[in-house]
Amino acid sequence: MILPQRQVHLDFHTSPWIPDVGSEFDAREFAQTFRKANVNSVTIFAKCHHGMNYYPTKVGTMHPALKGHDLMGEMIEALHREGIRCPIYTTVGWEEDAAQRFPAWRQIRKDGTFPSTNAAEKAPGPWKFLNFLHPDYQDYIETHVREILSGYEVDGLFFDIVFFDSASCWSDSSVAFREKHGFMNSDPETQAKFESAAQTAFTTRFSALIRGTNPQASIFYNSTNRPFVDSNFGARQRLPACSHFEVESLPSGFWGYQHFPRLARLVSTWGLPWAGQTGRFQKMWGDFGGIKPQAALEYECFRTQALGGGNIVGDQLPPRGQLDRAAYDLIGAVYAQCAEAEPFYQGSESLPQVGIICPHYPGQNELMSGKSEEGVVQMCEETHYESVILDDAGSVENLALLILPDCVVITPKLKSTLAAFYQKGGRLILSHRSGFDAAGKWALDFLPLTFEGEVEKFPTYWRARAAFDPVLSISDRVFYQQGLNVVPGAGTEILVDRILPYFKRTDLHFSSHFQAPPVASPDRYPAVVAGDRFVYFADPIFQEYRQAGNIAARDGWKHAMQRLIDVPPYGAGLPTTVLSTPRRRGADLILTLLHYIPLRKALDIDVIEERMNFAGQILHLPVAARQVRVFGHDTPLPIAPSGGFQLPTSPGRLLLEVPGFFQA
């Protein structure tokens, strides 16, 4: 399918206690607002988390304030008149009306309790979890879907909340499913695999129904979208049921600005059209009256375009049915710029140099592995190495180097891929526990490393060898997290010695305010080791960087990258705050440079309020780049006296073309 590039996801989770729903709705004005805002697709609502339907239904509960008024039908008709596509949203896992009317359909934990969101915090307004494996609930959803497909001109369907509470589900129907597929244990690994299999079963059923009735309709199932290194589980398993993929990631919500790029750099390799979903809100969903700065939405949408995706901006329609004018002034201003840039990206493809192996494995602590993944992507972006994220089914063709960040579990398929890649001359960077299999055994036997447990005294210190990093070698640099004791084998070289503290700090045994200082002599176990075409870090450097911002970890890794594959070809020397994204468009190299800086100027969220400038910056490219011009302009950039191309005085985004770069 051709995925619309400028979408809005329009929420409408509206309580049955609100009495004037739709009272100010004007269908013509509604649709024209989207057209004027350069929007070409709007995901509208059939049923919300309250379980309210917004069209006349025979199976569900219509919102009482509508009094039979077909709000969804009017939206479809008005949007289609303006040439705007409108997939239809419905909810699965959270549906208050059905949960209250049919408590047997709710998810159940093993202890017999019903889960709900916010339950641990005892916050008001939690959603109750429904069990999408329950046969009666599935039949209820099917009747609902058939009702929509038969009654309306349907462009697509979006199913939300297709996931389980972390300790569910143990109802009779779920236990039957668990027994059939061998998921009767309650450990985290089994739970993750159970959820993946349940999602696959559900999505397979409903995609077959939709495709059998309306083959042209788009289909997407929104979940937590967990990726795993083992491609037999997680989000990849739902791909056959989807027409495209959407990455929900509102940076001002709990996701933050480092969540989106790690997922985007994975799903972009999966062969389906994809889009990134952010929001217009100051914070996140349901933030009525919250409008983020234009610079923030520009960065979020421009970044998605640069990585090859379409854009979706989340909004929530106020109950009375009038769109927020300020929100669509904002969306329109940003989408006008996205539309102007679409010819620049048309027909282009990514140019990754580095592959990052996904560090998630079923049962792992995803908070920790997520930090590793975010940390490694952040390092690559800050140093301008273009990367993709791969599971064990991903292609490593044309990649110069693979990174295994902190905790990558080696599956049999991945071991075979890594061995072949290394044998053919590929380079590897590994850190901490990456390289062990699911049983905890060192699996990469082609690398001369052995291990003798964990470091007992930490935080520890790095003492870099001067030949490796002259700057880092000036002083001992602290490393906060616990590492492993590695024994380097034949043909290896120590790049960084580990220096232990005098003792591990305790309540009774301490010195000064924080960690104990370093001793004089290096430990017998080094911190960083190199061999033929590989570098191993004994510490979790990517978690460290994401958690503590330890510049020594990033700079030591950067020197390892340069040792193995030299400086990055596109953008070496640019500030770490500039995102440089290369793509190939025919014979031309195209580059997106973004300069926006998220600031922690509030206690709760990062904020982008200003576009930063490129004045005085020099772009360094390979010698094949003889001319660089700004998209839409014929005058080439001037050559700087010291070499490289002098960037113009321009804020926020630069779209650069290097004509004929890939010609023989």
PDB file of C-alpha atoms in Angstrom, residues 242-515:
ATOM      1  CA  CYS A 242      -0.473  -5.743   9.107  1.00  0.00           C
ATOM      2  CA  SER A 243      -0.491  -3.609   5.989  1.00  0.00           C
ATOM      3  CA  HIS A 244       1.967  -1.166   7.552  1.00  0.00           C
ATOM      4  CA  PHE A 245       3.591  -0.360  10.884  1.00  0.00           C
ATOM      5  CA  GLU A 246       3.115   2.584  13.238  1.00  0.00           C
ATOM      6  CA  VAL A 247       5.607   3.603  15.918  1.00  0.00           C
ATOM      7  CA  GLU A 248       3.742   5.292  18.785  1.00  0.00           C
ATOM      8  CA  SER A 249       6.272   7.437  20.625  1.00  0.00           C
ATOM      9  CA  LEU A 250       5.250  10.757  22.162  1.00  0.00           C
ATOM     10  CA  PRO A 251       8.568  12.258  23.336  1.00  0.00           C
ATOM     11  CA  SER A 252       6.921  14.413  25.987  1.00  0.00           C
ATOM     12  CA  GLY A 253       5.239  11.341  27.470  1.00  0.00           C
ATOM     13  CA  PHE A 254       7.010   8.486  29.214  1.00  0.00           C
ATOM     14  CA  TRP A 255       8.787   7.508  25.988  1.00  0.00           C
ATOM     15  CA  GLY A 256      11.210  10.462  25.852  1.00  0.00           C
ATOM     16  CA  TYR A 257      13.189  11.580  22.802  1.00  0.00           C
ATOM     17  CA  GLN A 258      15.472   8.516  22.637  1.00  0.00           C
ATOM     18  CA  HIS A 259      12.688   5.920  22.319  1.00  0.00           C
ATOM     19  CA  PHE A 260      11.533   6.685  18.781  1.00  0.00           C
ATOM     20  CA  PRO A 261      14.825   6.374  16.873  1.00  0.00           C
ATOM     21  CA  ARG A 262      15.579   2.918  18.227  1.00  0.00           C
ATOM     22  CA  LEU A 263      12.221   1.541  17.080  1.00  0.00           C
ATOM     23  CA  ALA A 264      12.251   3.450  13.792  1.00  0.00           C
ATOM     24  CA  ARG A 265      15.691   2.066  12.944  1.00  0.00           C
ATOM     25  CA  LEU A 266      14.299  -1.442  13.468  1.00  0.00           C
ATOM     26  CA  VAL A 267      10.884  -1.353  11.779  1.00  0.00           C
ATOM     27  CA  SER A 268      12.352   0.442   8.754  1.00  0.00           C
ATOM     28  CA  THR A 269      14.154  -2.840   7.932  1.00  0.00           C
ATOM     29  CA  TRP A 270      10.991  -4.970   8.002  1.00  0.00           C
ATOM     30  CA  GLY A 271       9.771  -4.336   4.462  1.00  0.00           C
ATOM     31  CA  LEU A 272       6.451  -2.655   5.293  1.00  0.00           C
ATOM     32  CA  PRO A 273       5.545   1.018   4.929  1.00  0.00           C
ATOM     33  CA  TRP A 274       5.781   2.666   8.327  1.00  0.00           C
ATOM     34  CA  ALA A 275       4.996   5.902  10.112  1.00  0.00           C
ATOM     35  CA  GLY A 276       6.053   7.552  13.346  1.00  0.00           C
ATOM     36  CA  GLN A 277       3.311   8.715  15.684  1.00  0.00           C
ATOM     37  CA  THR A 278       3.964  11.690  17.925  1.00  0.00           C
ATOM     38  CA  GLY A 279       1.450  14.140  19.415  1.00  0.00           C
ATOM     39  CA  ARG A 280       0.567  17.812  19.346  1.00  0.00           C
ATOM     40  CA  PHE A 281       0.254  17.804  23.141  1.00  0.00           C
ATOM     41  CA  GLN A 282       2.482  19.570  25.631  1.00  0.00           C
ATOM     42  CA  LYS A 283       2.595  16.248  27.512  1.00  0.00           C
ATOM     43  CA  MET A 284       0.727  13.241  26.110  1.00  0.00           C
ATOM     44  CA  TRP A 285      -2.674  11.746  25.279  1.00  0.00           C
ATOM     45  CA  GLY A 286      -5.704  13.526  26.683  1.00  0.00           C
ATOM     46  CA  ASP A 287      -3.756  16.712  27.437  1.00  0.00           C
ATOM     47  CA  PHE A 288      -6.596  19.062  26.499  1.00  0.00           C
ATOM     48  CA  GLY A 289      -5.292  22.581  25.948  1.00  0.00           C
ATOM     49  CA  GLY A 290      -1.687  21.344  25.777  1.00  0.00           C
ATOM     50  CA  ILE A 291       0.112  22.624  22.662  1.00  0.00           C
ATOM     51  CA  LYS A 292       3.807  21.886  22.189  1.00  0.00           C
ATOM     52  CA  PRO A 293       6.187  24.432  20.619  1.00  0.00           C
ATOM     53  CA  GLN A 294       6.395  24.357  16.830  1.00  0.00           C
ATOM     54  CA  ALA A 295      10.123  23.610  16.943  1.00  0.00           C
ATOM     55  CA  ALA A 296       9.393  20.401  18.864  1.00  0.00           C
ATOM     56  CA  LEU A 297       6.838  19.113  16.354  1.00  0.00           C
ATOM     57  CA  GLU A 298       9.134  20.085  13.489  1.00  0.00           C
ATOM     58  CA  TYR A 299      11.974  18.029  14.920  1.00  0.00           C
ATOM     59  CA  GLU A 300       9.747  15.029  15.601  1.00  0.00           C
ATOM     60  CA  CYS A 301       8.229  15.035  12.100  1.00  0.00           C
ATOM     61  CA  PHE A 302      11.415  15.958  10.242  1.00  0.00           C
ATOM     62  CA  ARG A 303      13.298  13.172  12.030  1.00  0.00           C
ATOM     63  CA  THR A 304      10.696  10.635  10.904  1.00  0.00           C
ATOM     64  CA  GLN A 305      10.930  11.838   7.302  1.00  0.00           C
ATOM     65  CA  ALA A 306      14.719  11.618   7.406  1.00  0.00           C
ATOM     66  CA  LEU A 307      14.518   7.982   8.527  1.00  0.00           C
ATOM     67  CA  GLY A 308      12.120   7.079   5.707  1.00  0.00           C
ATOM     68  CA  GLY A 309       8.761   7.077   7.493  1.00  0.00           C
ATOM     69  CA  GLY A 310       5.460   8.875   7.198  1.00  0.00           C
ATOM     70  CA  ASN A 311       4.142  11.093   9.963  1.00  0.00           C
ATOM     71  CA  ILE A 312       1.183  10.794  12.318  1.00  0.00           C
ATOM     72  CA  VAL A 313       0.363  13.532  14.824  1.00  0.00           C
ATOM     73  CA  GLY A 314      -1.884  12.481  17.689  1.00  0.00           C
ATOM     74  CA  ASP A 315      -4.767  14.714  18.741  1.00  0.00           C
ATOM     75  CA  GLN A 316      -7.906  14.286  20.839  1.00  0.00           C
ATOM     76  CA  LEU A 317     -11.204  15.791  19.746  1.00  0.00           C
ATOM     77  CA  PRO A 318     -12.841  17.795  22.561  1.00  0.00           C
ATOM     78  CA  PRO A 319     -16.231  16.315  23.556  1.00  0.00           C
ATOM     79  CA  ARG A 320     -18.407  18.919  21.852  1.00  0.00           C
ATOM     80  CA  GLY A 321     -16.787  18.105  18.515  1.00  0.00           C
ATOM     81  CA  GLN A 322     -14.816  21.227  17.570  1.00  0.00           C
ATOM     82  CA  LEU A 323     -11.157  20.758  16.717  1.00  0.00           C
ATOM     83  CA  ASP A 324      -8.650  22.870  18.652  1.00  0.00           C
ATOM     84  CA  ARG A 325      -7.730  25.719  16.290  1.00  0.00           C
ATOM     85  CA  ALA A 326      -4.261  26.235  17.794  1.00  0.00           C
ATOM     86  CA  ALA A 327      -3.476  22.546  17.344  1.00  0.00           C
ATOM     87  CA  TYR A 328      -4.233  22.686  13.620  1.00  0.00           C
ATOM     88  CA  ASP A 329      -2.354  25.945  13.136  1.00  0.00           C
ATOM     89  CA  LEU A 330       0.614  24.046  14.596  1.00  0.00           C
ATOM     90  CA  ILE A 331       0.073  20.847  12.603  1.00  0.00           C
ATOM     91  CA  GLY A 332      -0.562  22.797   9.405  1.00  0.00           C
ATOM     92  CA  ALA A 333       2.631  24.824   9.750  1.00  0.00           C
ATOM     93  CA  VAL A 334       4.733  21.692  10.220  1.00  0.00           C
ATOM     94  CA  TYR A 335       2.959  19.554   7.623  1.00  0.00           C
ATOM     95  CA  ALA A 336       3.366  22.302   5.002  1.00  0.00           C
ATOM     96  CA  GLN A 337       7.129  21.907   5.413  1.00  0.00           C
ATOM     97  CA  CYS A 338       6.853  18.110   5.322  1.00  0.00           C
ATOM     98  CA  ALA A 339       4.886  18.305   2.068  1.00  0.00           C
ATOM     99  CA  GLU A 340       7.535  20.559   0.495  1.00  0.00           C
ATOM    100  CA  ALA A 341      10.224  18.016   1.430  1.00  0.00           C
ATOM    101  CA  GLU A 342       8.436  14.935   0.060  1.00  0.00           C
ATOM    102  CA  PRO A 343       9.998  15.241  -3.455  1.00  0.00           C
ATOM    103  CA  PHE A 344      13.424  15.395  -1.788  1.00  0.00           C
ATOM    104  CA  TYR A 345      12.909  11.967  -0.188  1.00  0.00           C
ATOM    105  CA  GLN A 346      10.927  10.308  -2.985  1.00  0.00           C
ATOM    106  CA  GLY A 347      12.588   7.122  -4.198  1.00  0.00           C
ATOM    107  CA  SER A 348      15.381   7.280  -1.609  1.00  0.00           C
ATOM    108  CA  GLU A 349      16.762   4.463   0.525  1.00  0.00           C
ATOM    109  CA  SER A 350      18.735   4.346   3.750  1.00  0.00           C
ATOM    110  CA  LEU A 351      22.533   4.083   3.901  1.00  0.00           C
ATOM    111  CA  PRO A 352      23.379   2.304   7.149  1.00  0.00           C
ATOM    112  CA  GLN A 353      27.015   1.621   7.885  1.00  0.00           C
ATOM    113  CA  VAL A 354      26.489   0.003  11.294  1.00  0.00           C
ATOM    114  CA  GLY A 355      24.096  -2.705  12.450  1.00  0.00           C
ATOM    115  CA  ILE A 356      22.970  -2.823  16.079  1.00  0.00           C
ATOM    116  CA  ILE A 357      21.749  -6.191  17.309  1.00  0.00           C
ATOM    117  CA  CYS A 358      18.538  -5.837  19.320  1.00  0.00           C
ATOM    118  CA  PRO A 359      19.377  -6.404  23.007  1.00  0.00           C
ATOM    119  CA  HIS A 360      15.874  -7.499  24.091  1.00  0.00           C
ATOM    120  CA  TYR A 361      15.184 -11.154  24.846  1.00  0.00           C
ATOM    121  CA  PRO A 362      11.943 -12.626  26.234  1.00  0.00           C
ATOM    122  CA  GLY A 363      12.070 -12.443  30.018  1.00  0.00           C
ATOM    123  CA  GLN A 364      14.813  -9.825  30.250  1.00  0.00           C
ATOM    124  CA  ASN A 365      14.316  -6.616  32.194  1.00  0.00           C
ATOM    125  CA  GLU A 366      13.184  -4.413  29.314  1.00  0.00           C
ATOM    126  CA  LEU A 367      13.900  -1.241  31.267  1.00  0.00           C
ATOM    127  CA  MET A 368      17.588  -2.166  31.336  1.00  0.00           C
ATOM    128  CA  SER A 369      17.851  -3.547  27.806  1.00  0.00           C
ATOM    129  CA  GLY A 370      15.928  -0.498  26.589  1.00  0.00           C
ATOM    130  CA  LYS A 371      18.561   1.740  28.142  1.00  0.00           C
ATOM    131  CA  SER A 372      21.245  -0.212  26.284  1.00  0.00           C
ATOM    132  CA  GLU A 373      19.398   0.160  22.996  1.00  0.00           C
ATOM    133  CA  GLU A 374      18.734   3.854  23.495  1.00  0.00           C
ATOM    134  CA  GLY A 375      22.322   4.428  24.586  1.00  0.00           C
ATOM    135  CA  VAL A 376      23.892   2.810  21.536  1.00  0.00           C
ATOM    136  CA  VAL A 377      21.577   4.640  19.109  1.00  0.00           C
ATOM    137  CA  GLN A 378      22.283   7.892  20.920  1.00  0.00           C
ATOM    138  CA  MET A 379      26.044   7.317  20.615  1.00  0.00           C
ATOM    139  CA  CYS A 380      25.762   6.543  16.899  1.00  0.00           C
ATOM    140  CA  GLU A 381      23.627   9.609  16.254  1.00  0.00           C
ATOM    141  CA  GLU A 382      25.880  11.924  18.248  1.00  0.00           C
ATOM    142  CA  THR A 383      28.980  10.720  16.390  1.00  0.00           C
ATOM    143  CA  HIS A 384      27.197  10.503  12.989  1.00  0.00           C
ATOM    144  CA  TYR A 385      27.508   6.774  12.301  1.00  0.00           C
ATOM    145  CA  GLU A 386      24.346   5.796  10.432  1.00  0.00           C
ATOM    146  CA  SER A 387      22.809   2.667  11.970  1.00  0.00           C
ATOM    147  CA  VAL A 388      19.954   0.177  11.801  1.00  0.00           C
ATOM    148  CA  ILE A 389      18.712  -2.217  14.475  1.00  0.00           C
ATOM    149  CA  LEU A 390      18.426  -5.906  13.608  1.00  0.00           C
ATOM    150  CA  ASP A 391      16.972  -9.034  15.144  1.00  0.00           C
ATOM    151  CA  ASP A 392      18.293 -12.486  14.281  1.00  0.00           C
ATOM    152  CA  ALA A 393      16.340 -12.486  10.995  1.00  0.00           C
ATOM    153  CA  GLY A 394      17.773  -9.143   9.874  1.00  0.00           C
ATOM    154  CA  SER A 395      20.162  -8.780   6.963  1.00  0.00           C
ATOM    155  CA  VAL A 396      23.776  -7.768   7.680  1.00  0.00           C
ATOM    156  CA  GLU A 397      24.607  -7.348   4.006  1.00  0.00           C
ATOM    157  CA  ASN A 398      26.626  -4.216   3.179  1.00  0.00           C
ATOM    158  CA  LEU A 399      27.218  -3.375   6.843  1.00  0.00           C
ATOM    159  CA  ALA A 400      30.779  -2.610   7.924  1.00  0.00           C
ATOM    160  CA  LEU A 401      30.336  -3.309  11.640  1.00  0.00           C
ATOM    161  CA  LEU A 402      27.897  -4.875  14.081  1.00  0.00           C
ATOM    162  CA  ILE A 403      27.377  -3.702  17.666  1.00  0.00           C
ATOM    163  CA  LEU A 404      26.061  -6.048  20.365  1.00  0.00           C
ATOM    164  CA  PRO A 405      25.038  -3.705  23.199  1.00  0.00           C
ATOM    165  CA  ASP A 406      25.389  -4.903  26.800  1.00  0.00           C
ATOM    166  CA  CYS A 407      23.002  -7.856  26.995  1.00  0.00           C
ATOM    167  CA  VAL A 408      22.412  -9.460  23.573  1.00  0.00           C
ATOM    168  CA  VAL A 409      21.460 -13.125  23.967  1.00  0.00           C
ATOM    169  CA  ILE A 410      22.918 -15.208  21.150  1.00  0.00           C
ATOM    170  CA  THR A 411      20.280 -17.370  19.459  1.00  0.00           C
ATOM    171  CA  PRO A 412      21.423 -20.201  17.148  1.00  0.00           C
ATOM    172  CA  LYS A 413      20.363 -18.182  14.099  1.00  0.00           C
ATOM    173  CA  LEU A 414      22.237 -15.104  15.325  1.00  0.00           C
ATOM    174  CA  LYS A 415      25.366 -17.120  16.091  1.00  0.00           C
ATOM    175  CA  SER A 416      25.441 -18.381  12.527  1.00  0.00           C
ATOM    176  CA  THR A 417      24.964 -14.865  11.167  1.00  0.00           C
ATOM    177  CA  LEU A 418      27.688 -13.381  13.356  1.00  0.00           C
ATOM    178  CA  ALA A 419      30.182 -16.141  12.558  1.00  0.00           C
ATOM    179  CA  ALA A 420      29.648 -15.721   8.806  1.00  0.00           C
ATOM    180  CA  PHE A 421      29.833 -11.930   9.057  1.00  0.00           C
ATOM    181  CA  TYR A 422      33.086 -12.085  11.016  1.00  0.00           C
ATOM    182  CA  GLN A 423      34.621 -14.715   8.740  1.00  0.00           C
ATOM    183  CA  LYS A 424      33.974 -12.477   5.726  1.00  0.00           C
ATOM    184  CA  GLY A 425      35.871  -9.593   7.302  1.00  0.00           C
ATOM    185  CA  GLY A 426      33.136  -7.843   9.257  1.00  0.00           C
ATOM    186  CA  ARG A 427      33.918  -5.922  12.428  1.00  0.00           C
ATOM    187  CA  LEU A 428      32.329  -6.394  15.860  1.00  0.00           C
ATOM    188  CA  ILE A 429      31.908  -4.323  19.003  1.00  0.00           C
ATOM    189  CA  LEU A 430      30.515  -6.165  22.026  1.00  0.00           C
ATOM    190  CA  SER A 431      29.858  -5.046  25.565  1.00  0.00           C
ATOM    191  CA  HIS A 432      29.231  -6.669  28.943  1.00  0.00           C
ATOM    192  CA  ARG A 433      26.994  -9.774  28.697  1.00  0.00           C
ATOM    193  CA  SER A 434      26.520  -9.728  24.936  1.00  0.00           C
ATOM    194  CA  GLY A 435      27.809 -12.951  23.441  1.00  0.00           C
ATOM    195  CA  PHE A 436      26.282 -15.438  25.906  1.00  0.00           C
ATOM    196  CA  ASP A 437      23.428 -17.744  24.953  1.00  0.00           C
ATOM    197  CA  ALA A 438      20.113 -18.113  26.793  1.00  0.00           C
ATOM    198  CA  ALA A 439      21.702 -20.661  29.169  1.00  0.00           C
ATOM    199  CA  GLY A 440      24.470 -18.222  30.134  1.00  0.00           C
ATOM    200  CA  LYS A 441      27.236 -19.966  28.161  1.00  0.00           C
ATOM    201  CA  TRP A 442      29.711 -17.970  26.040  1.00  0.00           C
ATOM    202  CA  ALA A 443      28.495 -18.630  22.505  1.00  0.00           C
ATOM    203  CA  LEU A 444      30.915 -16.715  20.276  1.00  0.00           C
ATOM    204  CA  ASP A 445      33.694 -19.298  20.342  1.00  0.00           C
ATOM    205  CA  PHE A 446      35.426 -17.620  17.385  1.00  0.00           C
ATOM    206  CA  LEU A 447      36.416 -14.748  19.705  1.00  0.00           C
ATOM    207  CA  PRO A 448      39.310 -15.476  22.135  1.00  0.00           C
ATOM    208  CA  LEU A 449      37.610 -14.397  25.368  1.00  0.00           C
ATOM    209  CA  THR A 450      36.784 -16.221  28.595  1.00  0.00           C
ATOM    210  CA  PHE A 451      35.071 -14.945  31.729  1.00  0.00           C
ATOM    211  CA  GLU A 452      35.474 -15.324  35.487  1.00  0.00           C
ATOM    212  CA  GLY A 453      32.373 -13.822  37.058  1.00  0.00           C
ATOM    213  CA  GLU A 454      31.468 -10.246  37.910  1.00  0.00           C
ATOM    214  CA  VAL A 455      33.568  -7.398  39.239  1.00  0.00           C
ATOM    215  CA  GLU A 456      33.132  -7.432  43.009  1.00  0.00           C
ATOM    216  CA  LYS A 457      34.388  -3.936  43.846  1.00  0.00           C
ATOM    217  CA  PHE A 458      32.616  -1.196  41.913  1.00  0.00           C
ATOM    218  CA  PRO A 459      32.255   1.560  40.785  1.00  0.00           C
ATOM    219  CA  THR A 460      35.567   0.930  39.039  1.00  0.00           C
ATOM    220  CA  TYR A 461      37.847   3.108  36.919  1.00  0.00           C
ATOM    221  CA  TRP A 462      39.136   3.112  33.364  1.00  0.00           C
ATOM    222  CA  ARG A 463      42.821   3.785  32.677  1.00  0.00           C
ATOM    223  CA  ALA A 464      43.144   4.022  28.904  1.00  0.00           C
ATOM    224  CA  ARG A 465      46.397   3.138  27.192  1.00  0.00           C
ATOM    225  CA  ALA A 466      47.845   6.249  25.528  1.00  0.00           C
ATOM    226  CA  ALA A 467      48.112   4.547  22.137  1.00  0.00           C
ATOM    227  CA  PHE A 468      44.367   3.928  22.189  1.00  0.00           C
ATOM    228  CA  ASP A 469      43.096   7.284  23.465  1.00  0.00           C
ATOM    229  CA  PRO A 470      45.640   9.944  24.475  1.00  0.00           C
ATOM    230  CA  VAL A 471      42.997  12.212  26.015  1.00  0.00           C
ATOM    231  CA  LEU A 472      41.235   9.486  28.002  1.00  0.00           C
ATOM    232  CA  SER A 473      44.590   8.222  29.253  1.00  0.00           C
ATOM    233  CA  ILE A 474      45.381  11.454  31.130  1.00  0.00           C
ATOM    234  CA  SER A 475      43.452  10.390  34.236  1.00  0.00           C
ATOM    235  CA  ASP A 476      41.506   7.477  35.662  1.00  0.00           C
ATOM    236  CA  ARG A 477      37.823   7.792  34.724  1.00  0.00           C
ATOM    237  CA  VAL A 478      35.037   6.365  36.843  1.00  0.00           C
ATOM    238  CA  PHE A 479      32.658   3.726  35.546  1.00  0.00           C
ATOM    239  CA  TYR A 480      29.584   3.441  37.750  1.00  0.00           C
ATOM    240  CA  GLN A 481      27.960   0.125  36.827  1.00  0.00           C
ATOM    241  CA  GLN A 482      29.122  -3.405  37.555  1.00  0.00           C
ATOM    242  CA  GLY A 483      31.132  -5.112  34.824  1.00  0.00           C
ATOM    243  CA  LEU A 484      32.463  -8.605  34.104  1.00  0.00           C
ATOM    244  CA  ASN A 485      35.896 -10.098  34.640  1.00  0.00           C
ATOM    245  CA  VAL A 486      37.198 -10.911  31.161  1.00  0.00           C
ATOM    246  CA  VAL A 487      40.305 -12.960  30.408  1.00  0.00           C
ATOM    247  CA  PRO A 488      41.683 -12.001  26.979  1.00  0.00           C
ATOM    248  CA  GLY A 489      43.127 -14.830  24.911  1.00  0.00           C
ATOM    249  CA  ALA A 490      45.860 -15.156  22.296  1.00  0.00           C
ATOM    250  CA  GLY A 491      46.189 -12.372  19.769  1.00  0.00           C
ATOM    251  CA  THR A 492      44.378  -9.759  21.850  1.00  0.00           C
ATOM    252  CA  GLU A 493      45.469  -6.351  23.073  1.00  0.00           C
ATOM    253  CA  ILE A 494      44.416  -4.421  26.164  1.00  0.00           C
ATOM    254  CA  LEU A 495      43.116  -0.960  25.264  1.00  0.00           C
ATOM    255  CA  VAL A 496      41.849   0.108  28.685  1.00  0.00           C
ATOM    256  CA  ASP A 497      42.939  -1.250  32.056  1.00  0.00           C
ATOM    257  CA  ARG A 498      40.453  -1.629  34.876  1.00  0.00           C
ATOM    258  CA  ILE A 499      41.412   0.054  38.126  1.00  0.00           C
ATOM    259  CA  LEU A 500      39.572  -1.111  41.226  1.00  0.00           C
ATOM    260  CA  PRO A 501      38.564   1.138  44.119  1.00  0.00           C
ATOM    261  CA  TYR A 502      40.233   0.604  47.482  1.00  0.00           C
ATOM    262  CA  PHE A 503      37.010  -1.094  48.593  1.00  0.00           C
ATOM    263  CA  LYS A 504      33.343  -1.281  47.742  1.00  0.00           C
ATOM    264  CA  ARG A 505      31.516   1.406  49.671  1.00  0.00           C
ATOM    265  CA  THR A 506      29.141   0.298  52.455  1.00  0.00           C
ATOM    266  CA  ASP A 507      27.426   2.042  55.356  1.00  0.00           C
ATOM    267  CA  LEU A 508      30.313   1.080  57.663  1.00  0.00           C
ATOM    268  CA  HIS A 509      33.188   1.013  55.191  1.00  0.00           C
ATOM    269  CA  PHE A 510      33.450   4.207  53.136  1.00  0.00           C
ATOM    270  CA  SER A 511      35.579   7.185  52.161  1.00  0.00           C
ATOM    271  CA  SER A 512      34.423  10.695  51.222  1.00  0.00           C
ATOM    272  CA  HIS A 513      31.014  11.403  49.659  1.00  0.00           C
ATOM    273  CA  PHE A 514      30.613   8.878  46.853  1.00  0.00           C
ATOM    274  CA  GLN A 515      32.620   5.925  45.486  1.00  0.00           C
TER     275      GLN A 515
END
